[in-house]
C-alpha cells in the first residue's frame, strides 16, 4: 500500500472514532433511559385504584388508601427508577395503619403508567405534582408529606414545575446531581477511570434529550430553597449515592432537617427499607411535621 494512502486511511479512521464513541454512548444512554411496564400487585380494600393525568397529558396510575378521618394528614410515596408502587406500598400500608392517608403512584415509564423514557426527575416531577395536588384536594387541604425514593426524591425536587410544595419531605437514597449519579454507576462497572470517561459522554446528552444542561438535574441545588422540614436517609454502604453525597444533600437543606445513614445498606437495600426502625424514625418525623392522624 502506498504510504500516502495509508496515512489517509489512518486519518479517516481517527476521524471516525469519535463518531463511533458518540454513537455508542447515545445507544447506551437510550437503553438505560428506556421505560418498562411491570405488573402492579392490587392493594386490598379499603385501598382504591386511581388514574391521574399529568400536566403534559401523561396517564399516571396509583393506589390511594383513606386515612382515619376525611382530612387526615397524608403521605405521597414516589418509588425509585426501575421500580413501581409495589416498592412503596409496604411503606404506605405501615403509615395507613397509624391513621395517615396515603397515595402511591407509578411514575411515568414504570408500572401501569404511560411508558416513556426516564428523565431522572424532570418530567417525573410533573407526575409528582399531579399526584400531590390530587391528594391535597382529596384530604380537604390537609397537610401532605412526600416520601421520595431515589428517582422519586429527585422528581419531588427538580420537576419542570419546580419542587412539589410538600409540608414535609423524606428523601431516600437520592443523588445530589446527575453527573455524580452517572459517574458512581459507571465507575462501579468500568473502574474510576472508565467512569470519568463515560460521565460527560452520558450526562451532556441531557441537552439534546431533555432540553436542559446537566446542572439542571440537581436535587442538591433545588433543596437549598426548600423551606419545609426534610429527613434525608441513605445507606452507609451505598456505592451509587455514597454517604458523603447523602451528607452533602442534608447539609444543603436550609433548616428543620434530619439525617439517617443506615449502617451496612446498599442503594437497593436502603431504597426498599421499611422495617421497625424505619417506621419509628419516619413516623416520628411525620408526627413532628404534619401531625398525628
PDB file of C-alpha atoms in Angstrom:
ATOM      1  CA  UNK A   1       0.000   0.000   0.000  1.00  0.00           C
ATOM      2  CA  UNK A   2       1.399   3.410  -0.930  1.00  0.00           C
ATOM      3  CA  UNK A   3       2.420   5.438   2.088  1.00  0.00           C
ATOM      4  CA  UNK A   4       0.092   8.342   1.241  1.00  0.00           C
ATOM      5  CA  UNK A   5      -2.899   6.065   1.053  1.00  0.00           C
ATOM      6  CA  UNK A   6      -2.023   4.507   4.399  1.00  0.00           C
ATOM      7  CA  UNK A   7      -1.831   7.927   6.023  1.00  0.00           C
ATOM      8  CA  UNK A   8      -5.206   8.896   4.586  1.00  0.00           C
ATOM      9  CA  UNK A   9      -6.769   5.673   5.901  1.00  0.00           C
ATOM     10  CA  UNK A  10      -5.291   6.265   9.336  1.00  0.00           C
ATOM     11  CA  UNK A  11      -6.582   9.836   9.374  1.00  0.00           C
ATOM     12  CA  UNK A  12     -10.004   8.690   8.246  1.00  0.00           C
ATOM     13  CA  UNK A  13     -10.129   6.060  10.971  1.00  0.00           C
ATOM     14  CA  UNK A  14      -9.070   8.620  13.576  1.00  0.00           C
ATOM     15  CA  UNK A  15     -11.819  10.967  12.425  1.00  0.00           C
ATOM     16  CA  UNK A  16     -14.383   8.153  12.520  1.00  0.00           C
ATOM     17  CA  UNK A  17     -13.515   7.048  16.052  1.00  0.00           C
ATOM     18  CA  UNK A  18     -15.168   9.995  17.881  1.00  0.00           C
ATOM     19  CA  UNK A  19     -18.354   9.491  15.894  1.00  0.00           C
ATOM     20  CA  UNK A  20     -18.403   5.807  16.844  1.00  0.00           C
ATOM     21  CA  UNK A  21     -17.842   6.655  20.531  1.00  0.00           C
ATOM     22  CA  UNK A  22     -20.662   9.207  20.487  1.00  0.00           C
ATOM     23  CA  UNK A  23     -22.993   6.771  18.736  1.00  0.00           C
ATOM     24  CA  UNK A  24     -22.196   4.050  21.248  1.00  0.00           C
ATOM     25  CA  UNK A  25     -22.751   6.369  24.207  1.00  0.00           C
ATOM     26  CA  UNK A  26     -26.075   7.536  22.751  1.00  0.00           C
ATOM     27  CA  UNK A  27     -27.184   3.923  22.317  1.00  0.00           C
ATOM     28  CA  UNK A  28     -26.135   3.073  25.882  1.00  0.00           C
ATOM     29  CA  UNK A  29     -27.972   6.067  27.339  1.00  0.00           C
ATOM     30  CA  UNK A  30     -31.080   5.170  25.347  1.00  0.00           C
ATOM     31  CA  UNK A  31     -31.039   1.656  26.779  1.00  0.00           C
ATOM     32  CA  UNK A  32     -30.575   2.973  30.320  1.00  0.00           C
ATOM     33  CA  UNK A  33     -33.361   5.552  29.975  1.00  0.00           C
ATOM     34  CA  UNK A  34     -35.927   3.238  28.378  1.00  0.00           C
ATOM     35  CA  UNK A  35     -39.093   2.769  30.426  1.00  0.00           C
ATOM     36  CA  UNK A  36     -40.713  -0.607  31.020  1.00  0.00           C
ATOM     37  CA  UNK A  37     -44.195  -1.612  32.114  1.00  0.00           C
ATOM     38  CA  UNK A  38     -44.485  -4.001  35.047  1.00  0.00           C
ATOM     39  CA  UNK A  39     -47.214  -5.818  36.914  1.00  0.00           C
ATOM     40  CA  UNK A  40     -48.500  -3.983  39.986  1.00  0.00           C
ATOM     41  CA  UNK A  41     -49.979  -6.013  42.835  1.00  0.00           C
ATOM     42  CA  UNK A  42     -53.523  -4.793  43.632  1.00  0.00           C
ATOM     43  CA  UNK A  43     -53.912  -3.485  47.173  1.00  0.00           C
ATOM     44  CA  UNK A  44     -56.713  -4.837  49.328  1.00  0.00           C
ATOM     45  CA  UNK A  45     -59.720  -2.737  50.294  1.00  0.00           C
ATOM     46  CA  UNK A  46     -60.192  -0.083  51.504  1.00  0.00           C
ATOM     47  CA  UNK A  47     -57.443   0.912  49.053  1.00  0.00           C
ATOM     48  CA  UNK A  48     -58.652   2.396  45.750  1.00  0.00           C
ATOM     49  CA  UNK A  49     -57.027   2.317  42.330  1.00  0.00           C
ATOM     50  CA  UNK A  50     -56.800   5.825  40.852  1.00  0.00           C
ATOM     51  CA  UNK A  51     -55.954   7.268  37.446  1.00  0.00           C
ATOM     52  CA  UNK A  52     -54.399  10.718  37.231  1.00  0.00           C
ATOM     53  CA  UNK A  53     -53.186  12.890  34.372  1.00  0.00           C
ATOM     54  CA  UNK A  54     -50.004  14.937  34.481  1.00  0.00           C
ATOM     55  CA  UNK A  55     -49.910  18.442  33.040  1.00  0.00           C
ATOM     56  CA  UNK A  56     -48.437  17.169  29.761  1.00  0.00           C
ATOM     57  CA  UNK A  57     -51.185  14.570  29.309  1.00  0.00           C
ATOM     58  CA  UNK A  58     -49.292  11.512  30.554  1.00  0.00           C
ATOM     59  CA  UNK A  59     -51.530   8.991  32.362  1.00  0.00           C
ATOM     60  CA  UNK A  60     -50.448   8.073  35.876  1.00  0.00           C
ATOM     61  CA  UNK A  61     -51.672   5.020  37.798  1.00  0.00           C
ATOM     62  CA  UNK A  62     -51.829   4.967  41.580  1.00  0.00           C
ATOM     63  CA  UNK A  63     -53.258   3.448  44.731  1.00  0.00           C
ATOM     64  CA  UNK A  64     -54.965   5.543  47.396  1.00  0.00           C
ATOM     65  CA  UNK A  65     -55.563   4.481  50.986  1.00  0.00           C
ATOM     66  CA  UNK A  66     -58.001   6.609  53.007  1.00  0.00           C
ATOM     67  CA  UNK A  67     -56.916   7.868  56.396  1.00  0.00           C
ATOM     68  CA  UNK A  68     -58.573   7.605  59.770  1.00  0.00           C
ATOM     69  CA  UNK A  69     -60.532  10.787  59.035  1.00  0.00           C
ATOM     70  CA  UNK A  70     -61.527  12.570  55.841  1.00  0.00           C
ATOM     71  CA  UNK A  71     -58.944  15.307  56.342  1.00  0.00           C
ATOM     72  CA  UNK A  72     -56.224  13.185  57.974  1.00  0.00           C
ATOM     73  CA  UNK A  73     -52.610  14.119  57.208  1.00  0.00           C
ATOM     74  CA  UNK A  74     -51.440  12.251  54.132  1.00  0.00           C
ATOM     75  CA  UNK A  75     -48.276  10.925  52.528  1.00  0.00           C
ATOM     76  CA  UNK A  76     -47.427  10.731  48.827  1.00  0.00           C
ATOM     77  CA  UNK A  77     -44.959   7.947  48.029  1.00  0.00           C
ATOM     78  CA  UNK A  78     -42.707   8.045  44.954  1.00  0.00           C
ATOM     79  CA  UNK A  79     -40.647   4.983  44.012  1.00  0.00           C
ATOM     80  CA  UNK A  80     -37.164   4.600  42.551  1.00  0.00           C
ATOM     81  CA  UNK A  81     -36.027   4.009  38.974  1.00  0.00           C
ATOM     82  CA  UNK A  82     -36.981   0.640  37.536  1.00  0.00           C
ATOM     83  CA  UNK A  83     -39.488   0.002  40.328  1.00  0.00           C
ATOM     84  CA  UNK A  84     -43.198   0.776  40.741  1.00  0.00           C
ATOM     85  CA  UNK A  85     -45.648   1.476  43.545  1.00  0.00           C
ATOM     86  CA  UNK A  86     -45.032  -2.122  44.604  1.00  0.00           C
ATOM     87  CA  UNK A  87     -41.843  -0.754  46.179  1.00  0.00           C
ATOM     88  CA  UNK A  88     -43.606   1.855  48.290  1.00  0.00           C
ATOM     89  CA  UNK A  89     -46.872   0.006  49.060  1.00  0.00           C
ATOM     90  CA  UNK A  90     -45.483  -1.596  52.257  1.00  0.00           C
ATOM     91  CA  UNK A  91     -44.398   1.856  53.450  1.00  0.00           C
ATOM     92  CA  UNK A  92     -47.851   3.224  52.660  1.00  0.00           C
ATOM     93  CA  UNK A  93     -49.625   0.408  54.465  1.00  0.00           C
ATOM     94  CA  UNK A  94     -47.484   0.902  57.588  1.00  0.00           C
ATOM     95  CA  UNK A  95     -48.409   4.595  57.656  1.00  0.00           C
ATOM     96  CA  UNK A  96     -52.083   3.909  56.932  1.00  0.00           C
ATOM     97  CA  UNK A  97     -52.146   1.568  59.929  1.00  0.00           C
ATOM     98  CA  UNK A  98     -51.257   4.625  62.028  1.00  0.00           C
ATOM     99  CA  UNK A  99     -54.165   6.614  60.561  1.00  0.00           C
ATOM    100  CA  UNK A 100     -52.471   8.532  57.753  1.00  0.00           C
ATOM    101  CA  UNK A 101     -53.936   8.638  54.257  1.00  0.00           C
ATOM    102  CA  UNK A 102     -51.519   7.611  51.511  1.00  0.00           C
ATOM    103  CA  UNK A 103     -51.128   7.695  47.753  1.00  0.00           C
ATOM    104  CA  UNK A 104     -48.513   5.632  45.914  1.00  0.00           C
ATOM    105  CA  UNK A 105     -48.112   6.183  42.182  1.00  0.00           C
ATOM    106  CA  UNK A 106     -46.232   4.662  39.275  1.00  0.00           C
ATOM    107  CA  UNK A 107     -44.036   7.370  37.801  1.00  0.00           C
ATOM    108  CA  UNK A 108     -44.135   7.595  34.002  1.00  0.00           C
ATOM    109  CA  UNK A 109     -42.120   4.847  32.365  1.00  0.00           C
ATOM    110  CA  UNK A 110     -42.947   2.454  35.209  1.00  0.00           C
ATOM    111  CA  UNK A 111     -45.653   0.079  36.389  1.00  0.00           C
ATOM    112  CA  UNK A 112     -49.078   0.729  34.873  1.00  0.00           C
ATOM    113  CA  UNK A 113     -48.487   4.381  33.948  1.00  0.00           C
ATOM    114  CA  UNK A 114     -47.757   5.584  30.415  1.00  0.00           C
ATOM    115  CA  UNK A 115     -44.421   4.163  29.316  1.00  0.00           C
ATOM    116  CA  UNK A 116     -41.951   6.875  28.387  1.00  0.00           C
ATOM    117  CA  UNK A 117     -38.192   7.231  28.690  1.00  0.00           C
ATOM    118  CA  UNK A 118     -36.860   8.241  32.091  1.00  0.00           C
ATOM    119  CA  UNK A 119     -35.757  11.855  32.530  1.00  0.00           C
ATOM    120  CA  UNK A 120     -34.231  11.495  36.027  1.00  0.00           C
ATOM    121  CA  UNK A 121     -36.792  13.658  37.765  1.00  0.00           C
ATOM    122  CA  UNK A 122     -37.564  16.399  35.232  1.00  0.00           C
ATOM    123  CA  UNK A 123     -40.727  15.050  33.633  1.00  0.00           C
ATOM    124  CA  UNK A 124     -41.409  12.680  36.518  1.00  0.00           C
ATOM    125  CA  UNK A 125     -41.815  15.846  38.570  1.00  0.00           C
ATOM    126  CA  UNK A 126     -44.998  16.540  36.604  1.00  0.00           C
ATOM    127  CA  UNK A 127     -46.338  13.195  37.829  1.00  0.00           C
ATOM    128  CA  UNK A 128     -45.384  14.011  41.402  1.00  0.00           C
ATOM    129  CA  UNK A 129     -47.095  17.402  41.218  1.00  0.00           C
ATOM    130  CA  UNK A 130     -50.309  15.964  39.746  1.00  0.00           C
ATOM    131  CA  UNK A 131     -50.410  13.330  42.480  1.00  0.00           C
ATOM    132  CA  UNK A 132     -49.660  15.853  45.224  1.00  0.00           C
ATOM    133  CA  UNK A 133     -52.392  18.227  44.064  1.00  0.00           C
ATOM    134  CA  UNK A 134     -54.893  15.353  43.848  1.00  0.00           C
ATOM    135  CA  UNK A 135     -54.025  14.116  47.333  1.00  0.00           C
ATOM    136  CA  UNK A 136     -54.128  17.607  48.819  1.00  0.00           C
ATOM    137  CA  UNK A 137     -57.634  18.107  47.432  1.00  0.00           C
ATOM    138  CA  UNK A 138     -58.777  14.641  48.494  1.00  0.00           C
ATOM    139  CA  UNK A 139     -57.707  15.384  52.079  1.00  0.00           C
ATOM    140  CA  UNK A 140     -59.559  18.718  52.080  1.00  0.00           C
ATOM    141  CA  UNK A 141     -56.282  20.711  52.007  1.00  0.00           C
ATOM    142  CA  UNK A 142     -54.863  18.792  54.975  1.00  0.00           C
ATOM    143  CA  UNK A 143     -51.105  18.510  55.333  1.00  0.00           C
ATOM    144  CA  UNK A 144     -49.310  16.249  52.855  1.00  0.00           C
ATOM    145  CA  UNK A 145     -45.773  14.893  53.162  1.00  0.00           C
ATOM    146  CA  UNK A 146     -43.807  13.273  50.358  1.00  0.00           C
ATOM    147  CA  UNK A 147     -41.529  10.243  50.637  1.00  0.00           C
ATOM    148  CA  UNK A 148     -39.302  10.036  47.559  1.00  0.00           C
ATOM    149  CA  UNK A 149     -37.017   7.069  46.906  1.00  0.00           C
ATOM    150  CA  UNK A 150     -34.046   7.760  44.599  1.00  0.00           C
ATOM    151  CA  UNK A 151     -35.718   8.882  41.334  1.00  0.00           C
ATOM    152  CA  UNK A 152     -38.876   9.684  43.321  1.00  0.00           C
ATOM    153  CA  UNK A 153     -36.963  12.068  45.558  1.00  0.00           C
ATOM    154  CA  UNK A 154     -35.446  13.783  42.537  1.00  0.00           C
ATOM    155  CA  UNK A 155     -38.921  14.102  40.997  1.00  0.00           C
ATOM    156  CA  UNK A 156     -40.148  15.839  44.158  1.00  0.00           C
ATOM    157  CA  UNK A 157     -37.374  18.438  43.892  1.00  0.00           C
ATOM    158  CA  UNK A 158     -36.387  19.090  40.270  1.00  0.00           C
ATOM    159  CA  UNK A 159     -39.571  18.730  38.199  1.00  0.00           C
ATOM    160  CA  UNK A 160     -40.214  21.173  35.381  1.00  0.00           C
ATOM    161  CA  UNK A 161     -42.777  22.965  37.579  1.00  0.00           C
ATOM    162  CA  UNK A 162     -40.300  23.261  40.444  1.00  0.00           C
ATOM    163  CA  UNK A 163     -40.273  21.383  43.751  1.00  0.00           C
ATOM    164  CA  UNK A 164     -43.501  19.825  44.977  1.00  0.00           C
ATOM    165  CA  UNK A 165     -44.844  22.133  47.745  1.00  0.00           C
ATOM    166  CA  UNK A 166     -44.872  19.367  50.352  1.00  0.00           C
ATOM    167  CA  UNK A 167     -45.433  20.113  54.019  1.00  0.00           C
ATOM    168  CA  UNK A 168     -42.566  17.717  54.807  1.00  0.00           C
ATOM    169  CA  UNK A 169     -40.168  15.690  52.679  1.00  0.00           C
ATOM    170  CA  UNK A 170     -38.392  12.368  53.210  1.00  0.00           C
ATOM    171  CA  UNK A 171     -35.574  11.677  50.739  1.00  0.00           C
ATOM    172  CA  UNK A 172     -34.253   8.116  50.468  1.00  0.00           C
ATOM    173  CA  UNK A 173     -31.039   7.362  48.519  1.00  0.00           C
ATOM    174  CA  UNK A 174     -31.382  10.498  46.396  1.00  0.00           C
ATOM    175  CA  UNK A 175     -28.460  11.517  44.169  1.00  0.00           C
ATOM    176  CA  UNK A 176     -27.136  15.077  44.552  1.00  0.00           C
ATOM    177  CA  UNK A 177     -26.843  15.693  40.802  1.00  0.00           C
ATOM    178  CA  UNK A 178     -26.937  13.668  37.608  1.00  0.00           C
ATOM    179  CA  UNK A 179     -23.199  13.900  36.931  1.00  0.00           C
ATOM    180  CA  UNK A 180     -22.312  12.285  40.255  1.00  0.00           C
ATOM    181  CA  UNK A 181     -25.068   9.701  39.761  1.00  0.00           C
ATOM    182  CA  UNK A 182     -23.710   8.691  36.354  1.00  0.00           C
ATOM    183  CA  UNK A 183     -20.087   8.645  37.484  1.00  0.00           C
ATOM    184  CA  UNK A 184     -20.807   6.460  40.501  1.00  0.00           C
ATOM    185  CA  UNK A 185     -22.736   3.900  38.468  1.00  0.00           C
ATOM    186  CA  UNK A 186     -20.248   3.801  35.608  1.00  0.00           C
ATOM    187  CA  UNK A 187     -17.261   3.646  37.968  1.00  0.00           C
ATOM    188  CA  UNK A 188     -18.778   0.655  39.751  1.00  0.00           C
ATOM    189  CA  UNK A 189     -18.722  -1.226  36.427  1.00  0.00           C
ATOM    190  CA  UNK A 190     -15.874   0.369  34.448  1.00  0.00           C
ATOM    191  CA  UNK A 191     -13.481   1.404  37.292  1.00  0.00           C
ATOM    192  CA  UNK A 192     -12.997   5.066  38.270  1.00  0.00           C
ATOM    193  CA  UNK A 193     -11.076   5.799  35.046  1.00  0.00           C
ATOM    194  CA  UNK A 194     -13.913   4.388  32.945  1.00  0.00           C
ATOM    195  CA  UNK A 195     -16.425   6.352  34.998  1.00  0.00           C
ATOM    196  CA  UNK A 196     -14.511   9.565  34.413  1.00  0.00           C
ATOM    197  CA  UNK A 197     -14.548   8.973  30.653  1.00  0.00           C
ATOM    198  CA  UNK A 198     -18.173   7.829  30.448  1.00  0.00           C
ATOM    199  CA  UNK A 199     -19.741  10.503  32.667  1.00  0.00           C
ATOM    200  CA  UNK A 200     -19.523  13.521  30.316  1.00  0.00           C
ATOM    201  CA  UNK A 201     -20.444  11.378  27.303  1.00  0.00           C
ATOM    202  CA  UNK A 202     -23.681  10.441  29.066  1.00  0.00           C
ATOM    203  CA  UNK A 203     -24.522  13.454  31.220  1.00  0.00           C
ATOM    204  CA  UNK A 204     -24.294  16.057  28.457  1.00  0.00           C
ATOM    205  CA  UNK A 205     -26.918  14.148  26.492  1.00  0.00           C
ATOM    206  CA  UNK A 206     -29.402  15.878  28.786  1.00  0.00           C
ATOM    207  CA  UNK A 207     -29.347  18.880  26.450  1.00  0.00           C
ATOM    208  CA  UNK A 208     -30.486  17.130  23.238  1.00  0.00           C
ATOM    209  CA  UNK A 209     -32.705  14.671  25.120  1.00  0.00           C
ATOM    210  CA  UNK A 210     -34.417  16.918  27.680  1.00  0.00           C
ATOM    211  CA  UNK A 211     -33.530  20.456  26.666  1.00  0.00           C
ATOM    212  CA  UNK A 212     -31.546  21.217  29.835  1.00  0.00           C
ATOM    213  CA  UNK A 213     -27.890  21.231  30.871  1.00  0.00           C
ATOM    214  CA  UNK A 214     -26.815  18.557  33.368  1.00  0.00           C
ATOM    215  CA  UNK A 215     -26.672  21.176  36.103  1.00  0.00           C
ATOM    216  CA  UNK A 216     -30.468  21.452  35.949  1.00  0.00           C
ATOM    217  CA  UNK A 217     -30.813  17.822  37.072  1.00  0.00           C
ATOM    218  CA  UNK A 218     -29.518  18.504  40.571  1.00  0.00           C
ATOM    219  CA  UNK A 219     -31.618  17.954  43.712  1.00  0.00           C
ATOM    220  CA  UNK A 220     -28.803  19.448  45.768  1.00  0.00           C
ATOM    221  CA  UNK A 221     -29.371  22.786  44.050  1.00  0.00           C
ATOM    222  CA  UNK A 222     -33.141  22.977  44.456  1.00  0.00           C
ATOM    223  CA  UNK A 223     -33.188  21.705  48.040  1.00  0.00           C
ATOM    224  CA  UNK A 224     -31.357  24.890  49.100  1.00  0.00           C
ATOM    225  CA  UNK A 225     -34.630  26.805  48.673  1.00  0.00           C
ATOM    226  CA  UNK A 226     -36.931  24.095  50.070  1.00  0.00           C
ATOM    227  CA  UNK A 227     -38.190  25.529  53.343  1.00  0.00           C
ATOM    228  CA  UNK A 228     -40.331  22.647  54.672  1.00  0.00           C
ATOM    229  CA  UNK A 229     -38.803  20.050  57.058  1.00  0.00           C
ATOM    230  CA  UNK A 230     -36.615  17.400  55.404  1.00  0.00           C
ATOM    231  CA  UNK A 231     -35.434  13.955  56.533  1.00  0.00           C
ATOM    232  CA  UNK A 232     -32.551  12.568  54.451  1.00  0.00           C
ATOM    233  CA  UNK A 233     -31.946   8.800  54.540  1.00  0.00           C
ATOM    234  CA  UNK A 234     -29.054   6.960  52.916  1.00  0.00           C
ATOM    235  CA  UNK A 235     -27.184   3.688  53.041  1.00  0.00           C
ATOM    236  CA  UNK A 236     -23.768   3.746  54.658  1.00  0.00           C
ATOM    237  CA  UNK A 237     -22.588   1.173  52.061  1.00  0.00           C
ATOM    238  CA  UNK A 238     -24.313   2.750  49.061  1.00  0.00           C
ATOM    239  CA  UNK A 239     -21.903   2.926  46.096  1.00  0.00           C
ATOM    240  CA  UNK A 240     -24.375   4.735  43.836  1.00  0.00           C
ATOM    241  CA  UNK A 241     -25.132   7.525  46.330  1.00  0.00           C
ATOM    242  CA  UNK A 242     -22.238   7.349  48.813  1.00  0.00           C
ATOM    243  CA  UNK A 243     -22.585   8.667  52.374  1.00  0.00           C
ATOM    244  CA  UNK A 244     -20.553  11.777  51.514  1.00  0.00           C
ATOM    245  CA  UNK A 245     -23.152  12.724  48.897  1.00  0.00           C
ATOM    246  CA  UNK A 246     -26.056  11.956  51.232  1.00  0.00           C
ATOM    247  CA  UNK A 247     -24.483  14.221  53.849  1.00  0.00           C
ATOM    248  CA  UNK A 248     -23.965  16.943  51.245  1.00  0.00           C
ATOM    249  CA  UNK A 249     -27.661  16.789  50.324  1.00  0.00           C
ATOM    250  CA  UNK A 250     -28.590  17.009  54.009  1.00  0.00           C
ATOM    251  CA  UNK A 251     -26.251  19.963  54.578  1.00  0.00           C
ATOM    252  CA  UNK A 252     -27.721  21.805  51.581  1.00  0.00           C
ATOM    253  CA  UNK A 253     -31.230  21.727  53.095  1.00  0.00           C
ATOM    254  CA  UNK A 254     -31.735  25.085  54.826  1.00  0.00           C
ATOM    255  CA  UNK A 255     -33.380  24.213  58.130  1.00  0.00           C
ATOM    256  CA  UNK A 256     -35.542  21.792  60.144  1.00  0.00           C
ATOM    257  CA  UNK A 257     -33.794  18.704  58.880  1.00  0.00           C
ATOM    258  CA  UNK A 258     -32.641  15.259  59.952  1.00  0.00           C
ATOM    259  CA  UNK A 259     -30.143  12.702  58.676  1.00  0.00           C
ATOM    260  CA  UNK A 260     -30.146   8.901  58.999  1.00  0.00           C
ATOM    261  CA  UNK A 261     -27.287   6.893  57.471  1.00  0.00           C
ATOM    262  CA  UNK A 262     -28.277   3.248  57.811  1.00  0.00           C
ATOM    263  CA  UNK A 263     -25.243   1.051  58.602  1.00  0.00           C
ATOM    264  CA  UNK A 264     -24.303  -1.618  56.077  1.00  0.00           C
ATOM    265  CA  UNK A 265     -27.025  -0.966  53.493  1.00  0.00           C
ATOM    266  CA  UNK A 266     -26.502  -0.618  49.749  1.00  0.00           C
ATOM    267  CA  UNK A 267     -28.516   1.580  47.401  1.00  0.00           C
ATOM    268  CA  UNK A 268     -31.085  -1.104  46.656  1.00  0.00           C
ATOM    269  CA  UNK A 269     -31.342  -2.196  50.271  1.00  0.00           C
ATOM    270  CA  UNK A 270     -31.963   1.262  51.695  1.00  0.00           C
ATOM    271  CA  UNK A 271     -34.401   2.014  48.858  1.00  0.00           C
ATOM    272  CA  UNK A 272     -36.540  -0.951  49.911  1.00  0.00           C
ATOM    273  CA  UNK A 273     -36.173  -0.498  53.658  1.00  0.00           C
ATOM    274  CA  UNK A 274     -39.369  -0.391  55.727  1.00  0.00           C
ATOM    275  CA  UNK A 275     -38.537  -2.245  58.947  1.00  0.00           C
ATOM    276  CA  UNK A 276     -39.387  -1.331  62.535  1.00  0.00           C
ATOM    277  CA  UNK A 277     -36.576   1.219  62.802  1.00  0.00           C
ATOM    278  CA  UNK A 278     -37.674   2.838  59.543  1.00  0.00           C
ATOM    279  CA  UNK A 279     -41.208   3.070  60.875  1.00  0.00           C
ATOM    280  CA  UNK A 280     -40.012   4.556  64.176  1.00  0.00           C
ATOM    281  CA  UNK A 281     -37.865   7.228  62.559  1.00  0.00           C
ATOM    282  CA  UNK A 282     -40.143   8.147  59.655  1.00  0.00           C
ATOM    283  CA  UNK A 283     -43.299   8.095  61.764  1.00  0.00           C
ATOM    284  CA  UNK A 284     -41.621  10.270  64.382  1.00  0.00           C
ATOM    285  CA  UNK A 285     -40.582  12.749  61.699  1.00  0.00           C
ATOM    286  CA  UNK A 286     -44.103  12.848  60.257  1.00  0.00           C
ATOM    287  CA  UNK A 287     -45.742  13.319  63.646  1.00  0.00           C
ATOM    288  CA  UNK A 288     -43.445  16.235  64.333  1.00  0.00           C
ATOM    289  CA  UNK A 289     -44.096  17.898  60.973  1.00  0.00           C
ATOM    290  CA  UNK A 290     -47.514  17.105  59.510  1.00  0.00           C
ATOM    291  CA  UNK A 291     -49.006  15.909  62.795  1.00  0.00           C
ATOM    292  CA  UNK A 292     -50.517  12.691  64.098  1.00  0.00           C
ATOM    293  CA  UNK A 293     -53.759  11.448  62.477  1.00  0.00           C
TER     294      UNK A 293
END
